[in-house]
CSV table of C-alpha atoms and ligand atoms in Angstrom, one decimal:
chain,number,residue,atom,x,y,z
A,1,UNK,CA,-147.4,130.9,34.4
A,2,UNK,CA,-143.5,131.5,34.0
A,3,UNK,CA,-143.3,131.1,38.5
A,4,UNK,CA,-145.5,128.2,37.7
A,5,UNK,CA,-143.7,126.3,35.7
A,6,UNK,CA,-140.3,127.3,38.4
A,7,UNK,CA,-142.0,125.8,41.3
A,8,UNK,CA,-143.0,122.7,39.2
A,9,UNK,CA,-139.1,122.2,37.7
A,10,UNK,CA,-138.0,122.8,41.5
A,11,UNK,CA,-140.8,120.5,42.5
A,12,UNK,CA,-139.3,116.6,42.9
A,13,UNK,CA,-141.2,115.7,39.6
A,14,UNK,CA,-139.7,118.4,37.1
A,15,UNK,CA,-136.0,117.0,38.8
A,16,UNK,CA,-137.1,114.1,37.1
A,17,UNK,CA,-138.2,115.4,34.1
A,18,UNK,CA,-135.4,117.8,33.8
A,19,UNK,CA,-133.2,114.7,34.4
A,20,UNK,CA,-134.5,113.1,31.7
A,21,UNK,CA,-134.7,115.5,29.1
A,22,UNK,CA,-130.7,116.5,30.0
A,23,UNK,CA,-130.2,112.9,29.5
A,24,UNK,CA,-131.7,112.2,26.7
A,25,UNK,CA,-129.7,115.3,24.7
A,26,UNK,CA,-126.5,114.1,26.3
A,27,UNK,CA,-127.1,110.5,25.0
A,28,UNK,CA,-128.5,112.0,21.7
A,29,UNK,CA,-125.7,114.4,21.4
A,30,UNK,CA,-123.0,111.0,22.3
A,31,UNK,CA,-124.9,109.5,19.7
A,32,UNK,CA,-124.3,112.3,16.5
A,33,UNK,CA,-120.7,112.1,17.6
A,34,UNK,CA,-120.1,108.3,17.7
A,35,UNK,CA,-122.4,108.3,13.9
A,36,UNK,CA,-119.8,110.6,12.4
A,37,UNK,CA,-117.0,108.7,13.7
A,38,UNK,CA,-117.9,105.4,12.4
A,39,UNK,CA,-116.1,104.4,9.7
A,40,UNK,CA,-118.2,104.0,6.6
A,41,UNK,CA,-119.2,101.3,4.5
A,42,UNK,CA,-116.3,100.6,2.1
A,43,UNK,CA,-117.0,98.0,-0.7
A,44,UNK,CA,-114.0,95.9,0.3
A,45,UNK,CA,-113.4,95.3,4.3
A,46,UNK,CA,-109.6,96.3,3.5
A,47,UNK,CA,-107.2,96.9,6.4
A,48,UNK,CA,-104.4,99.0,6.8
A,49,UNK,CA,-103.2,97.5,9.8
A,50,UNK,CA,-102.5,94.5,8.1
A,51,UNK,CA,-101.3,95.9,4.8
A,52,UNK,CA,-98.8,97.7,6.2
A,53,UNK,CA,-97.4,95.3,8.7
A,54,UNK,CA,-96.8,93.1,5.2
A,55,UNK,CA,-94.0,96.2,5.1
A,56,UNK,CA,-95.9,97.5,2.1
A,57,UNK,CA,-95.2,101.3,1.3
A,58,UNK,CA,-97.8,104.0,1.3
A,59,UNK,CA,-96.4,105.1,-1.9
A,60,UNK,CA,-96.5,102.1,-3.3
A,61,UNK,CA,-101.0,102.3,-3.3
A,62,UNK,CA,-101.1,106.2,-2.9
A,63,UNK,CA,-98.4,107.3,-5.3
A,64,UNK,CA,-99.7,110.4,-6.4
A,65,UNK,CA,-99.1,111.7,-3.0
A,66,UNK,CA,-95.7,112.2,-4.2
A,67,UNK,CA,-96.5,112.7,-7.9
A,68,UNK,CA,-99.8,113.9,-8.8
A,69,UNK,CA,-102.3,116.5,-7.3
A,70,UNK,CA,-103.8,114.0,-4.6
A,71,UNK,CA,-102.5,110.2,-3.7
A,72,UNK,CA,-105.3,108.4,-5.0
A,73,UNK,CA,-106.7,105.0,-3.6
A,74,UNK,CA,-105.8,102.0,-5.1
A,75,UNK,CA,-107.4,100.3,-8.1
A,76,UNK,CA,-108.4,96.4,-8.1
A,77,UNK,CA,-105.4,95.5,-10.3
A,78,UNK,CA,-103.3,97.4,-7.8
A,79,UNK,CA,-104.7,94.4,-5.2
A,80,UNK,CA,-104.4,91.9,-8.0
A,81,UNK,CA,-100.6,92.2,-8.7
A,82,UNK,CA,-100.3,90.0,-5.1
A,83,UNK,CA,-103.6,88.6,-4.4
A,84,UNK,CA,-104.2,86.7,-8.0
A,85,UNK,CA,-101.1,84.3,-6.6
A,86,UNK,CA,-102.7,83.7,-3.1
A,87,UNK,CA,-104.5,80.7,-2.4
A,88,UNK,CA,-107.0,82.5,0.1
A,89,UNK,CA,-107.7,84.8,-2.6
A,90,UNK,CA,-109.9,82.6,-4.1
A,91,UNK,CA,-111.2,80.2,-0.7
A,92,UNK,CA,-114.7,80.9,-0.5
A,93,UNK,CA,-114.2,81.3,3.3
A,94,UNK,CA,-112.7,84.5,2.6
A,95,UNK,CA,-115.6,86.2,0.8
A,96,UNK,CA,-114.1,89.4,1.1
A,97,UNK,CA,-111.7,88.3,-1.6
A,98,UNK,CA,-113.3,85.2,-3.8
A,99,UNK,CA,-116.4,87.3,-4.2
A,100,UNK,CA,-116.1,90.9,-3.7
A,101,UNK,CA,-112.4,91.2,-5.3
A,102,UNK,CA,-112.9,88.7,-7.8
A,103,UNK,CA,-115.7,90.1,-8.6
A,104,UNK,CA,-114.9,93.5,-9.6
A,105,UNK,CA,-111.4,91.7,-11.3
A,106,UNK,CA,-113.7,90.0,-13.5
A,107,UNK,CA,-116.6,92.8,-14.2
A,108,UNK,CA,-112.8,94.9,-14.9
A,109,UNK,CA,-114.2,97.4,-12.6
A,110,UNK,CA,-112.8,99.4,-10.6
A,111,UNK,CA,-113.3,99.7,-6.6
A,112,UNK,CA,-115.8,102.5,-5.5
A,113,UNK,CA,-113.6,102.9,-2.7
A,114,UNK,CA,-115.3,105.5,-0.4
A,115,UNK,CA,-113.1,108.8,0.7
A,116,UNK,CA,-112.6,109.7,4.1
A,117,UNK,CA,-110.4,112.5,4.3
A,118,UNK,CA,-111.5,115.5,2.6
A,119,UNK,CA,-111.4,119.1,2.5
A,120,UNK,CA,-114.1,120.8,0.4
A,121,UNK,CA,-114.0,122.1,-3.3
A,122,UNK,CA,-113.2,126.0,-2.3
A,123,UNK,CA,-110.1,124.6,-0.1
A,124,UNK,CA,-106.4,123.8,-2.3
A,125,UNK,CA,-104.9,121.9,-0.8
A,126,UNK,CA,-102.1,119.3,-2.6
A,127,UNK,CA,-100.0,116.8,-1.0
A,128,UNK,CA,-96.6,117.7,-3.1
A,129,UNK,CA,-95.2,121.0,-1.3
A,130,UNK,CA,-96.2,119.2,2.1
A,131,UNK,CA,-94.1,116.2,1.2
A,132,UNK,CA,-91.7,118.2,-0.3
A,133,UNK,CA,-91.3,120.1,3.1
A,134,UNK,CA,-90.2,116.9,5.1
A,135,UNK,CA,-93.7,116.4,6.6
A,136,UNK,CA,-94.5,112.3,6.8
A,137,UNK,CA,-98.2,110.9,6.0
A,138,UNK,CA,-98.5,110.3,9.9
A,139,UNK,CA,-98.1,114.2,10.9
A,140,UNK,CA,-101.8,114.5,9.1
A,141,UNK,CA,-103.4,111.4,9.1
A,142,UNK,CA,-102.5,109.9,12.0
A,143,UNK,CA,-100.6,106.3,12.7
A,144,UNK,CA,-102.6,104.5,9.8
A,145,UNK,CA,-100.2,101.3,10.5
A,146,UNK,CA,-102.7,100.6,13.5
A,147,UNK,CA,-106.0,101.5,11.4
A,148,UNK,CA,-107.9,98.3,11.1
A,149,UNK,CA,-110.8,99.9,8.8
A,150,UNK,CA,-110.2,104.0,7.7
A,151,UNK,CA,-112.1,105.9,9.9
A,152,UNK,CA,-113.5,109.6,9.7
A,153,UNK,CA,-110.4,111.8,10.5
A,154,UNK,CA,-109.1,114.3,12.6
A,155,UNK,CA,-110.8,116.7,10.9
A,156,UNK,CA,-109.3,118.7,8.6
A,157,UNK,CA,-109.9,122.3,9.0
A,158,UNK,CA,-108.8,126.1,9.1
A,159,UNK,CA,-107.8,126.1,12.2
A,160,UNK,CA,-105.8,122.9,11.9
A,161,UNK,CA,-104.2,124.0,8.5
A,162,UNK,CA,-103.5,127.7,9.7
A,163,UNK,CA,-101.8,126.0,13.3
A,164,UNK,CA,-99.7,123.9,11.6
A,165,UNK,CA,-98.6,127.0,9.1
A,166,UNK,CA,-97.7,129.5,11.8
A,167,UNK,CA,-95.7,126.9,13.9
A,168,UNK,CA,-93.5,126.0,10.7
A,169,UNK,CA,-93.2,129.1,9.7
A,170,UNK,CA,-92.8,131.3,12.6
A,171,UNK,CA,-88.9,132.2,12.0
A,172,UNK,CA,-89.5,133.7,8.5
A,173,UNK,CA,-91.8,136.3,8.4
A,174,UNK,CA,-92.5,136.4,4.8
A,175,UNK,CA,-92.8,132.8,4.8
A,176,UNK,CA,-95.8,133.2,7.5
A,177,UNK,CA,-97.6,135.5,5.1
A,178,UNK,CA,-98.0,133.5,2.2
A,179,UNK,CA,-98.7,130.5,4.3
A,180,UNK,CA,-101.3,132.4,6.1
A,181,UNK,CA,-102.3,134.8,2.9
A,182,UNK,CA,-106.0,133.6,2.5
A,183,UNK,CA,-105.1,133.6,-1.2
A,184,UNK,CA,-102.8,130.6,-0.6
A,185,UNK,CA,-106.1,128.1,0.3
A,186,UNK,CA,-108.3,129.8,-1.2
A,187,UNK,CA,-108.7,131.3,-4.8
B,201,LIG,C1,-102.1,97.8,-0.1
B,201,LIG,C2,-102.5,99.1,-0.4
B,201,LIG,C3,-102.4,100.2,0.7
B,201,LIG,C4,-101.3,100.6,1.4
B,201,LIG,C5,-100.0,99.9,1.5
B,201,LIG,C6,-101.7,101.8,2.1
B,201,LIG,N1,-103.0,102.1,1.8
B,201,LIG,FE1,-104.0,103.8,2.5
B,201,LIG,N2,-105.7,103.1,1.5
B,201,LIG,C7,-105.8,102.0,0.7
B,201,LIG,C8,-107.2,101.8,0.4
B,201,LIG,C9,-107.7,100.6,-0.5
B,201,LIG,C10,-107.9,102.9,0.9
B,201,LIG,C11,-109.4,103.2,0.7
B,201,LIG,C12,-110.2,102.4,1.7
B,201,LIG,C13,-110.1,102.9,3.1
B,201,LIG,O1,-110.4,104.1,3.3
B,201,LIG,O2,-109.7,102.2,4.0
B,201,LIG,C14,-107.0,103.7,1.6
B,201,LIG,C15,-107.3,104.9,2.3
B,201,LIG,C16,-106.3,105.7,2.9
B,201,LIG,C17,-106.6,106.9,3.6
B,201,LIG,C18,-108.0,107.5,3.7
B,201,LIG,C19,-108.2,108.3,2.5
B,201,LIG,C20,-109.6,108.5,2.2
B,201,LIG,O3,-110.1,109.6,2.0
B,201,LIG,O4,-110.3,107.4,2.0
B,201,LIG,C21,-105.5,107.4,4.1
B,201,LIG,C22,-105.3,108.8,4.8
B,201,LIG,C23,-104.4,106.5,3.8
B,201,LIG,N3,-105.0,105.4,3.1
B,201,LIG,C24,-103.1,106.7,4.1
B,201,LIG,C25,-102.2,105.6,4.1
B,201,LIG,C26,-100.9,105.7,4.7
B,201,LIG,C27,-100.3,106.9,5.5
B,201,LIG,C28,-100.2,104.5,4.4
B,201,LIG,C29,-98.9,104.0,4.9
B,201,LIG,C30,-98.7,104.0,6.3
B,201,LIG,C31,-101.1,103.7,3.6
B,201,LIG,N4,-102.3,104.4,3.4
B,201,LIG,C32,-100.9,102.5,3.0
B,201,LIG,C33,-104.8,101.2,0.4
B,201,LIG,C34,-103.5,101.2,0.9
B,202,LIG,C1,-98.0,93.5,-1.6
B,202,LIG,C2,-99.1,92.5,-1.7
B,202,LIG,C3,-100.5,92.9,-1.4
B,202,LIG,C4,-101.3,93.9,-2.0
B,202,LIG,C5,-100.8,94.9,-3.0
B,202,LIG,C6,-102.6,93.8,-1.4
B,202,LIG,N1,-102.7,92.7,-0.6
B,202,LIG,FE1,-104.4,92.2,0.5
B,202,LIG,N2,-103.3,90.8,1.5
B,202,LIG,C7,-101.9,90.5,1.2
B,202,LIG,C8,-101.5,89.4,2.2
B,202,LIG,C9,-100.1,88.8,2.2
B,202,LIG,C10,-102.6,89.1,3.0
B,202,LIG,C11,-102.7,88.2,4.2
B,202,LIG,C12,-103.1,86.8,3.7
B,202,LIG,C13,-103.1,85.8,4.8
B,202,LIG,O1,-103.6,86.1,5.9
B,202,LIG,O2,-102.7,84.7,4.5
B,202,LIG,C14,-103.7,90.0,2.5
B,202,LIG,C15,-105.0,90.0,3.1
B,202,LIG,C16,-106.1,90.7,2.6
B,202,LIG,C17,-107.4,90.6,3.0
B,202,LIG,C18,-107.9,89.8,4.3
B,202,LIG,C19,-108.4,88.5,3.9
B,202,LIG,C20,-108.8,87.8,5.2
B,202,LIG,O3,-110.0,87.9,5.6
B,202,LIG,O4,-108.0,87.3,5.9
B,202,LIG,C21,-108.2,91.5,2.3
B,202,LIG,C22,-109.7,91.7,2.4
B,202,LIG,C23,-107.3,92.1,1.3
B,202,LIG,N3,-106.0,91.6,1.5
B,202,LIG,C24,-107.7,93.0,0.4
B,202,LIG,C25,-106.8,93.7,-0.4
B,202,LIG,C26,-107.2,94.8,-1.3
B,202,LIG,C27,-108.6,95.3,-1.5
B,202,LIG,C28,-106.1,95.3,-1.9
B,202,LIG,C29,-105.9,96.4,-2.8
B,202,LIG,C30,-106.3,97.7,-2.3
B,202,LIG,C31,-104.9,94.5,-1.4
B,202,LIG,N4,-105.4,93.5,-0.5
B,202,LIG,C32,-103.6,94.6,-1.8
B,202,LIG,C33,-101.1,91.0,0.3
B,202,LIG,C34,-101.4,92.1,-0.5
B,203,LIG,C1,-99.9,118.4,5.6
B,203,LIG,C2,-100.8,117.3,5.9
B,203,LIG,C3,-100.8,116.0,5.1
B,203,LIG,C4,-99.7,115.2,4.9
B,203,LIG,C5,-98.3,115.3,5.3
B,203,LIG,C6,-100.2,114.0,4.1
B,203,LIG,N1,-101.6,114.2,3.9
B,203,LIG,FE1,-102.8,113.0,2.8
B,203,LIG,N2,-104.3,114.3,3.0
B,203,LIG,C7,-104.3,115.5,3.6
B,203,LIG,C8,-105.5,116.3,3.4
B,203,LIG,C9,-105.8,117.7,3.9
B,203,LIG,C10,-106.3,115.5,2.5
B,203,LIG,C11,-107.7,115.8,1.9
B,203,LIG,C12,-107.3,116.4,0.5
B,203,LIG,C13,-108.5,116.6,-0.4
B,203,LIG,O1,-109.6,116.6,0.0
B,203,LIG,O2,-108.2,116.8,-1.6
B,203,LIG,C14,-105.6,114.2,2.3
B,203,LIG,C15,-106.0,113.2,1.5
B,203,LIG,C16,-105.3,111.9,1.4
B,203,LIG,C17,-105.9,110.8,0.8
B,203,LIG,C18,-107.2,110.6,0.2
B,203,LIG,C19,-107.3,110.2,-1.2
B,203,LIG,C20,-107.1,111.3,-2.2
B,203,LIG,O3,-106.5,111.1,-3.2
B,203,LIG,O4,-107.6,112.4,-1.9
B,203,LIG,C21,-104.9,109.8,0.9
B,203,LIG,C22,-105.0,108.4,0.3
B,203,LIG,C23,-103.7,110.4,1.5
B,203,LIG,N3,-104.0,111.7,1.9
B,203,LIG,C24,-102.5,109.7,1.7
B,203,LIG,C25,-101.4,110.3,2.2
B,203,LIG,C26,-100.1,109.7,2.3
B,203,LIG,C27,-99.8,108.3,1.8
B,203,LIG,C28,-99.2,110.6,2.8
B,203,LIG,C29,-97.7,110.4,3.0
B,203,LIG,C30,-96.9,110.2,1.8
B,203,LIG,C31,-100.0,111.8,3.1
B,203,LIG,N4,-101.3,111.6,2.7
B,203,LIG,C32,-99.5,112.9,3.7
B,203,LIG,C33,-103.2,116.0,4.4
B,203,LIG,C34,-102.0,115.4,4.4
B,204,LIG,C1,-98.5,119.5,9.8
B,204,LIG,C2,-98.2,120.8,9.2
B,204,LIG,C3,-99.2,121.3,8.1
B,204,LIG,C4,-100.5,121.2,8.0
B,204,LIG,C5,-101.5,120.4,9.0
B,204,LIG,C6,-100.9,121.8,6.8
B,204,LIG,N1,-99.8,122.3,6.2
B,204,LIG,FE1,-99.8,123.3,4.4
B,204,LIG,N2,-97.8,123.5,4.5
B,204,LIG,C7,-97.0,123.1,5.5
B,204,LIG,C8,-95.6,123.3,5.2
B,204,LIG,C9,-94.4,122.9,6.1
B,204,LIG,C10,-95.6,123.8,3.9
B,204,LIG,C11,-94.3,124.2,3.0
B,204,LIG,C12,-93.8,125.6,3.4
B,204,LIG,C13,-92.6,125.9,2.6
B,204,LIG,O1,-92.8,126.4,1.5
B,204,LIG,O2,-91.5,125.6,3.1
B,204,LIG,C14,-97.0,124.0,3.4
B,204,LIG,C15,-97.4,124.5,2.2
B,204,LIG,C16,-98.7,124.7,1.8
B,204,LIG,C17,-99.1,125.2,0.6
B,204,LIG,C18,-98.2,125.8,-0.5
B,204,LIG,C19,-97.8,127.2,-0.2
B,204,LIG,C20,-97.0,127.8,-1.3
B,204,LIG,O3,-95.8,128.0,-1.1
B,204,LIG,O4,-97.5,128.0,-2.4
B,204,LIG,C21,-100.5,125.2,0.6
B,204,LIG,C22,-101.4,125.7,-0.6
B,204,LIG,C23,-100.9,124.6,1.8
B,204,LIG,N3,-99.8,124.3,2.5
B,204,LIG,C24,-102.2,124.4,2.1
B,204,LIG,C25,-102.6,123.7,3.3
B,204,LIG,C26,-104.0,123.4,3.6
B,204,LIG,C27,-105.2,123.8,2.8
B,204,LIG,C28,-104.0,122.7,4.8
B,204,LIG,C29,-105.1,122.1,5.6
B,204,LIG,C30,-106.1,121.4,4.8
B,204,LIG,C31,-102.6,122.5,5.2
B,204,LIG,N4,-101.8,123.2,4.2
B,204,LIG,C32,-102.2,121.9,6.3
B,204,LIG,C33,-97.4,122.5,6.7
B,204,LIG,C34,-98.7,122.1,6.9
B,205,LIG,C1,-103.7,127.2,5.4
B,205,LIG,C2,-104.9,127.2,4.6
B,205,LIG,C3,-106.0,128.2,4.8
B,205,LIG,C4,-105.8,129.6,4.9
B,205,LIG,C5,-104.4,130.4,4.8
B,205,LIG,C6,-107.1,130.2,4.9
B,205,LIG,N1,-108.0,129.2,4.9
B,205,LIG,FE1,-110.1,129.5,5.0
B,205,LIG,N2,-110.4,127.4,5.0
B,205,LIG,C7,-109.4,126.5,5.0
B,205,LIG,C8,-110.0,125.2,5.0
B,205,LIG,C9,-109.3,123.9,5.0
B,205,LIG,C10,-111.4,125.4,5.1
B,205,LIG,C11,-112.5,124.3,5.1
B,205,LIG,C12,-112.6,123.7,6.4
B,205,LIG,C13,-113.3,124.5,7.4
B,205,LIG,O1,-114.5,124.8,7.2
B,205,LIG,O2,-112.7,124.9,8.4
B,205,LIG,C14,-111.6,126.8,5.1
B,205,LIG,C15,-112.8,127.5,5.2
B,205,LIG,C16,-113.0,128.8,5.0
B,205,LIG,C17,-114.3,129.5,5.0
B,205,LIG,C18,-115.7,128.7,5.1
B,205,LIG,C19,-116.0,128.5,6.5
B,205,LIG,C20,-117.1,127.7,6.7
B,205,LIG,O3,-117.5,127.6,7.9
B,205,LIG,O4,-117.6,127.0,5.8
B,205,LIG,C21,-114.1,130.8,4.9
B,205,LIG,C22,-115.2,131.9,4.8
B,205,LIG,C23,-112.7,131.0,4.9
B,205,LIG,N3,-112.1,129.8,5.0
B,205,LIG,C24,-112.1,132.2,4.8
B,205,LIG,C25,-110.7,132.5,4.9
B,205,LIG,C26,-110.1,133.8,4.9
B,205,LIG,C27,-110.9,135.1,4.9
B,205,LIG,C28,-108.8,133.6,5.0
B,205,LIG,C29,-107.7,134.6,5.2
B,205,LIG,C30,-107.7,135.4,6.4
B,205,LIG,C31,-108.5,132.1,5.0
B,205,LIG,N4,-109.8,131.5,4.9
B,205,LIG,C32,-107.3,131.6,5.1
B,205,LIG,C33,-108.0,126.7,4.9
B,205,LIG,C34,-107.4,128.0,4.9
């Protein structure tokens, strides 16, 4: 059965059908990867590229990456405090503003914005000793001045986290054991 089945894959027609079925995982497997990296459906089509050529700071719609335990994503009247005096704001050829912003300005409701970058619940992981250490936003999350819609990110992991930790703190030893001390990321 098992020489069979040899002769047969050798054989011109199980080329073919080997051929195929290596194609079809490859295109299925292409497929997975391109799904995860699509951006997802965010209530607002809101671009950083734009944004942040207007010379607006990151701080200035994330403050908490500075401040609190995470940076936050803006709330509607965060958008409002310049879009309520723009003309476009409210031209229904821009229904990305005159319905969808409007709208949740007048339900006084704020935006479900989706997240994209995330670490899970057993990881801790806060923005503050990070800043504090001289790192900028673009050292994790990438040039986001060119990011039309947020996308999935580099993905965030141990092996990203523990890289970064032993480069920086590869002249102080004791330094390298807390930042490598499982107990630091994990409780
Ligand atoms: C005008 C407000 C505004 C400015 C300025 C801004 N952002 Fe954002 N940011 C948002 C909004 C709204 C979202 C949520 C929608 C999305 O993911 O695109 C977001 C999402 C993100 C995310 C993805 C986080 C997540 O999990 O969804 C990152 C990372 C980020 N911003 C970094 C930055 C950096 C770095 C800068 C400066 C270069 C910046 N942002 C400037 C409004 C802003
Ligand atoms: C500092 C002022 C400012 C803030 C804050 C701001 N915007 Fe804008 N936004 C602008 C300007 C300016 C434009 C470009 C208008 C133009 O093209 O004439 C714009 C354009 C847009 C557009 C594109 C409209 C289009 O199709 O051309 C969307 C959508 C948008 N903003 C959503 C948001 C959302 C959502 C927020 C809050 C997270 C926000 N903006 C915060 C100033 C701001
Ligand atoms: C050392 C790497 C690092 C740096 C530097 C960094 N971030 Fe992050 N950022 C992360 C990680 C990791 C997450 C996921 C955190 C989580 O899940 O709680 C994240 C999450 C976010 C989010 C998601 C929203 C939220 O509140 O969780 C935003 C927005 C964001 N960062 C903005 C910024 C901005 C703006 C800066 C620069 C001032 C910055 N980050 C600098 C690693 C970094
Ligand atoms: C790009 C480099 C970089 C990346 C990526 C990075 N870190 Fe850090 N991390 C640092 C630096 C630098 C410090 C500050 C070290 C010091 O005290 O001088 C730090 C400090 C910390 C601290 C505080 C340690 C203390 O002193 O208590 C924690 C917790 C932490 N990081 C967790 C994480 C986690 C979790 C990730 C991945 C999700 C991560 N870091 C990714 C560079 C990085
Ligand atoms: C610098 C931060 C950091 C340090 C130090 C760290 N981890 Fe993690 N760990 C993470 C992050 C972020 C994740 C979640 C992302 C992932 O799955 O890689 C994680 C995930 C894990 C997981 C779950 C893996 C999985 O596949 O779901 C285990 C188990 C774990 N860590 C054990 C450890 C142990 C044991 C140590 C000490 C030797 C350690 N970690 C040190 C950041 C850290």
């Amino acid at each position: 059965m098992i020489r069979n089945f040899f002769e047969w894959v050798m054989g011109p027609m199980g080329r073919i059908a080997v051929l195929i079925t290596a194609l079809s995982l490859f295109s299925l497997t292409a497929f997975g990867i391109y799904q995860t990296q699509q951006p997802p459906d965010q209530p607002i089509e809101f671009t950083h590229k734009l944004h942040v050529g207007l010379g607006i700071q990151c701080l200035y719609c994330h403050p908490g990456a500075l401040r609190g335990p995470s940076p936050g994503l803006p709330t509607q009247t965060k958008c409002w405090g310049c879009h309520q005096q723009m003309e476009k704001t409210f031209d229904p050829n821009f229904p990305e503003l005159s319905e969808k912003l409007v709208g949740y300005i007048e339900r006084n409701e704020p935006i479900p914005w989706v997240p994209v970058a995330q670490v899970p619940d057993f990881v801790h992981f806060t923005h503050r000793p990070h800043i504090a250490a001289g790192l900028n936003c673009e050292n994790c999350h990438g040039d986001m001045t060119q990011v039309e819609i947020a996308e999935n990110p580099q993905v965030l992991n141990m092996g990203w986290c523990l890289n970064c930790h032993r480069e920086r703190a590869a002249n102080d030893p004791e330094k390298l054991v807390k930042l490598t001390d499982c107990g630091t990321c994990h409780y």
